[in-house]
Short mmCIF file of C-alpha atoms in Angstrom, two decimals:
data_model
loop_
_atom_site.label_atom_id
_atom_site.label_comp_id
_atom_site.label_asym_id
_atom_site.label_seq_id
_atom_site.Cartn_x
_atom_site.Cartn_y
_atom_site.Cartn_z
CA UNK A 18 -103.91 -21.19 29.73
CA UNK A 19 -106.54 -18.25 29.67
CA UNK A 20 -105.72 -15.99 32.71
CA UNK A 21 -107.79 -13.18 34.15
CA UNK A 22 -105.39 -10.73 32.84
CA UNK A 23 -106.23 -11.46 29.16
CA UNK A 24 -106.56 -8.82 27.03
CA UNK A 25 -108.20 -8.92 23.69
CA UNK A 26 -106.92 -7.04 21.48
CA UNK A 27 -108.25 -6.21 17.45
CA UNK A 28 -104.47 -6.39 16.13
CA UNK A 29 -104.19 -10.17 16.59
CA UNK A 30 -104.72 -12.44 13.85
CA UNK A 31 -107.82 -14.99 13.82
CA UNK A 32 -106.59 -18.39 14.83
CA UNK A 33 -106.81 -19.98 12.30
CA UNK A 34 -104.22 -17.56 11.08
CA UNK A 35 -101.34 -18.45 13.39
CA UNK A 36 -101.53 -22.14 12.15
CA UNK A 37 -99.07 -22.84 9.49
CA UNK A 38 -99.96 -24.12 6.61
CA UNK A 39 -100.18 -28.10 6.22
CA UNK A 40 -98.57 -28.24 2.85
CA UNK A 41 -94.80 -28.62 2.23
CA UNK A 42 -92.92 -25.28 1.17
CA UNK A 43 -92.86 -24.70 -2.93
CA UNK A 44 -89.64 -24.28 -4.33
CA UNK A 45 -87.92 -26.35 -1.76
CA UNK A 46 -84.23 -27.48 -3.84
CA UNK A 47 -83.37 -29.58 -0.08
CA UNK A 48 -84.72 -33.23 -1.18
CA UNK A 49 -87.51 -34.20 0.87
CA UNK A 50 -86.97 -36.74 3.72
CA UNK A 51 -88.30 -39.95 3.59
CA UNK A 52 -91.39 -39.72 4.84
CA UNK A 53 -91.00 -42.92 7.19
CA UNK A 54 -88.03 -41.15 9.17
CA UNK A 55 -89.19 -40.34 12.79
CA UNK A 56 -87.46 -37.33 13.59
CA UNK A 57 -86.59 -38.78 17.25
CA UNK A 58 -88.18 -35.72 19.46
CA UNK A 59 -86.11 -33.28 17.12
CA UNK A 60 -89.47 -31.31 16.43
CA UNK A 61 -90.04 -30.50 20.02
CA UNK A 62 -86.45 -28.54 19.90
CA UNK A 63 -87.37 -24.94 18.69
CA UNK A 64 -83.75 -24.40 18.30
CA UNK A 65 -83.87 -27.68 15.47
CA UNK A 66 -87.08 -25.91 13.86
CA UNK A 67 -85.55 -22.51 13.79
CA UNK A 68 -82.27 -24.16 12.19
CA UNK A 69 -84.52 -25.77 9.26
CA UNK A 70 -86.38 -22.64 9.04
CA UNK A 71 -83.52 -20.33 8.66
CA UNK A 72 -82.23 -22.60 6.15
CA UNK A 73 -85.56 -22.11 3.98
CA UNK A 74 -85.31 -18.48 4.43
CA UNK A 75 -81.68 -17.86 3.42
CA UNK A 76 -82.08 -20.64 0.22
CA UNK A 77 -85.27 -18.83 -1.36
CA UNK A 78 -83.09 -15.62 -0.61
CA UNK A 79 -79.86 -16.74 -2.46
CA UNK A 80 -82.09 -18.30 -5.19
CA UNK A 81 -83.74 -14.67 -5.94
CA UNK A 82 -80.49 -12.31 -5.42
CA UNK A 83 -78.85 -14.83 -7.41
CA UNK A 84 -78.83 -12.48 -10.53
CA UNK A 85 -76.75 -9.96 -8.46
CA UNK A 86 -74.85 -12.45 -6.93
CA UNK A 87 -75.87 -11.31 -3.49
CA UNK A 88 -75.74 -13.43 -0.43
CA UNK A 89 -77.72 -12.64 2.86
CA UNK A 90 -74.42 -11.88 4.83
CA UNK A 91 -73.10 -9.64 2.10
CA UNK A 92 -76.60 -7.48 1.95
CA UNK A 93 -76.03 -7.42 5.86
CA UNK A 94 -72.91 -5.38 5.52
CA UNK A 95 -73.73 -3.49 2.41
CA UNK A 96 -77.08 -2.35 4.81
CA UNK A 97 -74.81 -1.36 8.01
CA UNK A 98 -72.70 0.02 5.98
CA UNK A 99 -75.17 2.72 4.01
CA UNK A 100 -76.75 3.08 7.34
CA UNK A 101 -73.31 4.29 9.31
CA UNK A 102 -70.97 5.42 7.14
CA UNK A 103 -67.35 5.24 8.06
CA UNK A 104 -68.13 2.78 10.32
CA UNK A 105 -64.92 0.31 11.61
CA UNK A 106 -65.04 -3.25 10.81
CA UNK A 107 -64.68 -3.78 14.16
CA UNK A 108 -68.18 -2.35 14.75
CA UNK A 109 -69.19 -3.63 11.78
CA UNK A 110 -69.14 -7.16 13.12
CA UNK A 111 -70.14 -6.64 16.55
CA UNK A 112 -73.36 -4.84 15.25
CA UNK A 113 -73.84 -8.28 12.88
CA UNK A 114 -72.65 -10.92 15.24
CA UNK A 115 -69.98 -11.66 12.39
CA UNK A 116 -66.47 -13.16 13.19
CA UNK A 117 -63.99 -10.33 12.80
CA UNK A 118 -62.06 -12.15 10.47
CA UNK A 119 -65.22 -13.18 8.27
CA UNK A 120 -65.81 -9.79 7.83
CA UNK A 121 -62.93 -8.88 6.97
CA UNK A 122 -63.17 -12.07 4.06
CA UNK A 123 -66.92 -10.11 3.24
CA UNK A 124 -65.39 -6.36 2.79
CA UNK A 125 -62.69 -8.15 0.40
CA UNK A 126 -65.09 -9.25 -1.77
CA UNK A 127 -67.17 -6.21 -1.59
CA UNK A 128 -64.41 -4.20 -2.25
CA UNK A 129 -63.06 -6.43 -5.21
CA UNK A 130 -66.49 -5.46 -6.73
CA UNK A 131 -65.99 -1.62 -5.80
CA UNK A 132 -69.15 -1.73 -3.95
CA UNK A 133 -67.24 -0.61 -0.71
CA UNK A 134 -63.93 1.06 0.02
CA UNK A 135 -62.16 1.23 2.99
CA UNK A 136 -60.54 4.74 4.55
CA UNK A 137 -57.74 5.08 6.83
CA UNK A 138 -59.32 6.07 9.80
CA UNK A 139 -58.27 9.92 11.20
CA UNK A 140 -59.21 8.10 14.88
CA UNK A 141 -57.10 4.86 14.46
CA UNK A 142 -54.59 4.63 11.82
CA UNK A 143 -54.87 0.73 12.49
CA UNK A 144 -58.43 0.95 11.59
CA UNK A 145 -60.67 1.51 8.57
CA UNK A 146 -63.48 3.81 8.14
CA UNK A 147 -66.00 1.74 5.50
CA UNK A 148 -67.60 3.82 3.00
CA UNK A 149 -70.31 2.37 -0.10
CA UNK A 150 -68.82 3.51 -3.40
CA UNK A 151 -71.66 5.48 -5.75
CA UNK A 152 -71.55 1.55 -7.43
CA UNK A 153 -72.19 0.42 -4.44
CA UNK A 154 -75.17 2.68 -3.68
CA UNK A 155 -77.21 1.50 -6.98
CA UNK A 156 -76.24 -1.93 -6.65
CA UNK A 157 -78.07 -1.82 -3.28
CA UNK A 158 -80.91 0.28 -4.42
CA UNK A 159 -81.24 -3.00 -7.20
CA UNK A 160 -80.94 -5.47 -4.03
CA UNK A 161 -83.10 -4.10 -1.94
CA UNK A 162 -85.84 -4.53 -4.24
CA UNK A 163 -85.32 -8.14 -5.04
CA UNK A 164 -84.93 -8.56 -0.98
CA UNK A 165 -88.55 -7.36 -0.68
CA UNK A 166 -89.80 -9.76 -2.69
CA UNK A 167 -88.04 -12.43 -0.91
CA UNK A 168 -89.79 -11.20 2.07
CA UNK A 169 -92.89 -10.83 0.83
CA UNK A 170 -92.62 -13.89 -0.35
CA UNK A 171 -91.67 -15.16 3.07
CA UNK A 172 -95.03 -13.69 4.64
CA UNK A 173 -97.01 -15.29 2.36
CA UNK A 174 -95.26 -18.48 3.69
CA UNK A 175 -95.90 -18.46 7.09
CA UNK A 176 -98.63 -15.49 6.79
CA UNK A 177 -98.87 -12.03 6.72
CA UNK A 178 -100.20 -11.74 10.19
CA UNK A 179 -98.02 -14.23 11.64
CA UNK A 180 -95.21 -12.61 9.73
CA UNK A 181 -95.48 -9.33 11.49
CA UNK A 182 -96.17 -11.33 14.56
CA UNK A 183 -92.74 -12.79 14.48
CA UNK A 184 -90.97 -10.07 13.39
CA UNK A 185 -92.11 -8.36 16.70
CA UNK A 186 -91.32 -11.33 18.59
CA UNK A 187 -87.72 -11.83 17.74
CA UNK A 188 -86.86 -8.26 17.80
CA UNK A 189 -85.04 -9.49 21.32
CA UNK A 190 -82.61 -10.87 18.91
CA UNK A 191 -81.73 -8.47 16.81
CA UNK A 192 -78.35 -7.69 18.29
CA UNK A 193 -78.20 -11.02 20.67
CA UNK B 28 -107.35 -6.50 11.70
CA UNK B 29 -110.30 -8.53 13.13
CA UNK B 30 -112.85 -10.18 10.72
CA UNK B 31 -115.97 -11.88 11.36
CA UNK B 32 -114.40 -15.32 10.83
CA UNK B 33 -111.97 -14.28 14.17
CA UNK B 34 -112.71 -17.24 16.26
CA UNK B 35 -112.13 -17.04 20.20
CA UNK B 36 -110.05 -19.52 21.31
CA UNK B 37 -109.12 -20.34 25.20
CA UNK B 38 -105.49 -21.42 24.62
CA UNK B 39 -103.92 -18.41 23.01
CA UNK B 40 -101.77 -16.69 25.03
CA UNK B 41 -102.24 -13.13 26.72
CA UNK B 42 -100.96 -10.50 24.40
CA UNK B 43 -98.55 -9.47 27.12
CA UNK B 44 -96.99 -12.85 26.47
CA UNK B 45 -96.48 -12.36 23.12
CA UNK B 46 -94.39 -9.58 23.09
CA UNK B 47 -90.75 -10.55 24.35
CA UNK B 48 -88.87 -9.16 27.04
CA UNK B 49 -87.43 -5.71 26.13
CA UNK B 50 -84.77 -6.58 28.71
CA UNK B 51 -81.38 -7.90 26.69
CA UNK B 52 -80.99 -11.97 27.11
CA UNK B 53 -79.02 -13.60 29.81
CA UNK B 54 -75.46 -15.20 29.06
CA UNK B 55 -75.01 -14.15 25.68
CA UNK B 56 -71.16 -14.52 25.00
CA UNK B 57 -71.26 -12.55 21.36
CA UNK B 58 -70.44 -8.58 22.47
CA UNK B 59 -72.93 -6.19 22.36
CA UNK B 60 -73.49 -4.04 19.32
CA UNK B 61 -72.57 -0.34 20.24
CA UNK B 62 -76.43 0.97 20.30
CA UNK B 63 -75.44 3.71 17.87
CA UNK B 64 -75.09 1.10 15.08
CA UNK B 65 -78.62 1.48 13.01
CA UNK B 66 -79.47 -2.01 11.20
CA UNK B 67 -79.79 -0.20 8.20
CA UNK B 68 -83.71 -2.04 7.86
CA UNK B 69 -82.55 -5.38 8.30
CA UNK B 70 -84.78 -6.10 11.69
CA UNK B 71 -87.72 -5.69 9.00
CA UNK B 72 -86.47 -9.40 7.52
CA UNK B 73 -87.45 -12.03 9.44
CA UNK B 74 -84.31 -14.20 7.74
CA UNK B 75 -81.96 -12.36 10.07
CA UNK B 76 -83.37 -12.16 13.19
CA UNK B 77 -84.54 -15.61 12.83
CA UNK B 78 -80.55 -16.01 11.96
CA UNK B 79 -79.66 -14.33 15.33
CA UNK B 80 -82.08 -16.41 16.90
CA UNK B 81 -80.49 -19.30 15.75
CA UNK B 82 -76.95 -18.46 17.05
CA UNK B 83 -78.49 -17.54 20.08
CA UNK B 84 -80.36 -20.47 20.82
CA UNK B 85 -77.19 -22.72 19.60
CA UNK B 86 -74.66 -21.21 21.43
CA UNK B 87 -76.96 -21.67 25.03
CA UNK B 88 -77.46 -25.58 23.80
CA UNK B 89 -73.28 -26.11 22.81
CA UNK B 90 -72.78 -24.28 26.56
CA UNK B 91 -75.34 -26.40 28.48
CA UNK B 92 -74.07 -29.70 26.92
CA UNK B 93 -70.59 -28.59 26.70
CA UNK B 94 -69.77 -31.15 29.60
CA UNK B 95 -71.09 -34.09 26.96
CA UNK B 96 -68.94 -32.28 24.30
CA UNK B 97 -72.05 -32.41 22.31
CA UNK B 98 -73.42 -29.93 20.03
CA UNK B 99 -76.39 -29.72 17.88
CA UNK B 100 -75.97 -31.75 14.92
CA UNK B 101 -74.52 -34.67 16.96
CA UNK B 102 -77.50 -34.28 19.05
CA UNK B 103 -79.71 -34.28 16.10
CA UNK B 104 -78.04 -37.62 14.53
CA UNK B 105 -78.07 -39.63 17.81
CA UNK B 106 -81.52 -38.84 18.09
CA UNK B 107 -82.61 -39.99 14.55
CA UNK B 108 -80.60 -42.57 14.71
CA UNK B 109 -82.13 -43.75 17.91
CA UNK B 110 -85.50 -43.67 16.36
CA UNK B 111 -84.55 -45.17 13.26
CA UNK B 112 -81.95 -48.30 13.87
CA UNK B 113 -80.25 -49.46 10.49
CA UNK B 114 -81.09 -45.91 8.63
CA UNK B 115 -79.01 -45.56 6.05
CA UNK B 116 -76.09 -42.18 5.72
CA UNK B 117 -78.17 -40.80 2.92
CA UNK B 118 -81.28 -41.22 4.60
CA UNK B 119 -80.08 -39.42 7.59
CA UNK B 120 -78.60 -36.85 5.17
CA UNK B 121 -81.89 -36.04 3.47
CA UNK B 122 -84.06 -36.60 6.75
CA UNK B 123 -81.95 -33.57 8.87
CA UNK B 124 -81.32 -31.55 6.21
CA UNK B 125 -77.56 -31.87 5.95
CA UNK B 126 -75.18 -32.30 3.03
CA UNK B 127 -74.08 -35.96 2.71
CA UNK B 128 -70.34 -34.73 3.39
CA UNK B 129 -71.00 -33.55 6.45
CA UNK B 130 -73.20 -36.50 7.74
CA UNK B 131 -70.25 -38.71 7.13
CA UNK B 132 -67.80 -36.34 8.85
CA UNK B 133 -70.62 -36.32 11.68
CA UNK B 134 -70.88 -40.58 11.96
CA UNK B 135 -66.89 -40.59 11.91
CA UNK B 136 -66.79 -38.71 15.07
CA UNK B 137 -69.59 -40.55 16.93
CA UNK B 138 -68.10 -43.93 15.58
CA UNK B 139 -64.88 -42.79 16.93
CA UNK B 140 -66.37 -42.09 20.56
CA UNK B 141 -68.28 -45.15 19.87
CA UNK B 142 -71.66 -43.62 19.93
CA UNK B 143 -72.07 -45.13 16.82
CA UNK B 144 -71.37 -48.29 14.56
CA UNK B 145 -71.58 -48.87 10.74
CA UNK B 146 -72.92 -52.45 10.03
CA UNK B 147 -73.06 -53.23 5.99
CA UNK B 148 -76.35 -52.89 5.11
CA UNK B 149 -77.72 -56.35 3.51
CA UNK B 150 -79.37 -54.74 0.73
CA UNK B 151 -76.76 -52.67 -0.88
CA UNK B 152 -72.92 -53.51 0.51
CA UNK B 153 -72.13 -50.13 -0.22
CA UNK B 154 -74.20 -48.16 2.35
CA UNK B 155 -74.09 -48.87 5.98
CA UNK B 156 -76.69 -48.95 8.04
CA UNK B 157 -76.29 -47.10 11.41
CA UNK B 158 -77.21 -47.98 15.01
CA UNK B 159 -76.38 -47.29 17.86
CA UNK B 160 -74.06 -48.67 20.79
CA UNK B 161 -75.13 -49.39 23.89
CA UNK B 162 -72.72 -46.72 25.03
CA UNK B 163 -74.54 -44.49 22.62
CA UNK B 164 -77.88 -45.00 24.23
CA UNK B 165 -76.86 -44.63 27.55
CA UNK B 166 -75.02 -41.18 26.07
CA UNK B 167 -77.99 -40.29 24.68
CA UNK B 168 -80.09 -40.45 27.79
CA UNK B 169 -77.14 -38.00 29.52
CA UNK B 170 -77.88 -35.88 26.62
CA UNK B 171 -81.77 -36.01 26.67
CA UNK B 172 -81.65 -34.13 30.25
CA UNK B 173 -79.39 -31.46 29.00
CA UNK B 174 -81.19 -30.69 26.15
CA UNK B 175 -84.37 -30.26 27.53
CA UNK B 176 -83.04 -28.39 30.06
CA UNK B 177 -81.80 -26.27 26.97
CA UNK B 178 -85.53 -26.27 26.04
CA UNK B 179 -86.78 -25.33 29.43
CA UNK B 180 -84.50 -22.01 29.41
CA UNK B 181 -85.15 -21.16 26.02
CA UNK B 182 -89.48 -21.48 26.79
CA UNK B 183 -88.56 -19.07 29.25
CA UNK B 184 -86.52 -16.36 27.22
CA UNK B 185 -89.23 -16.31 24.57
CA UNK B 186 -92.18 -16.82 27.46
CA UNK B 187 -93.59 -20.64 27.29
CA UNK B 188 -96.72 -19.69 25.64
CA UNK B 189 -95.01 -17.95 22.67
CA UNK B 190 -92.47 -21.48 22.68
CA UNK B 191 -95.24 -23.53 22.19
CA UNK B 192 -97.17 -21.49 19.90
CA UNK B 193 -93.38 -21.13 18.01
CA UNK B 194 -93.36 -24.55 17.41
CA UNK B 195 -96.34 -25.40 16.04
CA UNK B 196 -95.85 -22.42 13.80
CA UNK B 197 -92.16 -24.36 12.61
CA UNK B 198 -93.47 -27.33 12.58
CA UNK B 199 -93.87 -26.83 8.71
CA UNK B 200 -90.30 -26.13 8.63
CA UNK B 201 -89.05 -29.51 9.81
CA UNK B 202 -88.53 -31.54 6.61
CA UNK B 203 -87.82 -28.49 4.43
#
């Protein structure tokens, strides 16, 4: 509904913009439904949108950092990680919204690969300060680039401008 | 950036509206990061926020339907199944997006509660096609309310004018 208070504003896309496009995603490895399948009301759930979209989003990214092997969750932590180091796994997986003991899988892994090495905190002897090993510092260097792509690819998706548009708008999520 | 093509329209929302609350959401039950934690970049991918989102959004609906002891996916097949009487496992498999596995694990459950019956389908005695009880309708109505008051409280953490235009914008999402 228009209100009195609307603002225009140059920064918002044209319209015609914010509609998604009507053809199906490329590169889509989930078969397609039957096209006779009513989706009962489903579509009307953001929540069941969101789900399918997420799932879109985290398949094209697995499919382009599979040549490092790289999942989204593992980037995650390898990110945090670089960003505070010595951080606790404890914090680690608040900051993420990660099951402790998930994480604690994830830093296994990470540290199998010597990407990541865990210290004996001086704070908590109990606890462990996680570092990125010089390996692990080029190996995300190489990630983040193939990451970019993925999202660039993602924008063109759903659209530059709308792209931006949602980044801004889910920000509220970030650390839900 | 505005071009000529920019058309006016009367039912976009108020830029206001499209920028979300910078107030933390309500009844969130995963802890708070500590607000020194830096992301490390990772609020530039849409893929995880839209991941937060997602958790977000699905722990408010397992909460507000916890009394059914229903959560999404159950939701999700009850309703296709609804609209779709004698669909077949795999056809519910592809049309949600689920792995076959799972879908089976999911009609065990609902057959167990007796949501949900199996009848051998006519045309191929190894696939069953799905309905459901009379018990599972009147479920399903229970569940209808619940969910949309889900909906309701989710259009208002996001503002209503950014959950409609959020839809639309997914819409392409739902048979991905």
């Amino acid at each position: 509904m228009p209100t009195q208070t609307q603002r225009k504003t140059v920064s918002r896309p044209p319209a015609a913009q914010m509609r998604p496009s009507r053809r199906p995603p490329r590169a889509i490895r989930v078969q397609q439904a039957a096209p006779d399948v009513d989706l009962g009301g489903l579509t009307d759930h953001l929540g069941y949108l969101i789900r399918r979209a997420q799932l879109w989003i985290f398949q094209d990214f697995i499919r382009r950092l599979a040549v490092l092997d790289i999942r989204p969750a593992q980037y995650s932590v390898l990110a945090v990680i670089k960003a505070n180091p010595g951080l606790s796994q404890m914090a680690l997986a608040h900051a993420l919204g990660i099951e402790r003991a998930r994480v604690v899988h994830l830093i296994d892994a990470l540290e199998a690969r010597r990407f990541v090495r865990r210290q004996s905190s001086n704070r908590d002897r109990r606890s462990h300060a996680l570092h990125l090993t010089s390996e692990g510092q080029r190996a995300l260097l190489r990630i983040r680039e193939l990451a970019a792509q993925h999202e660039r690819h993602l924008a063109e998706k759903v659209g530059v401008a709308n792209h931006k548009m949602l980044l801004r708008l889910f920000a509220v999520f970030a650390r839900s």
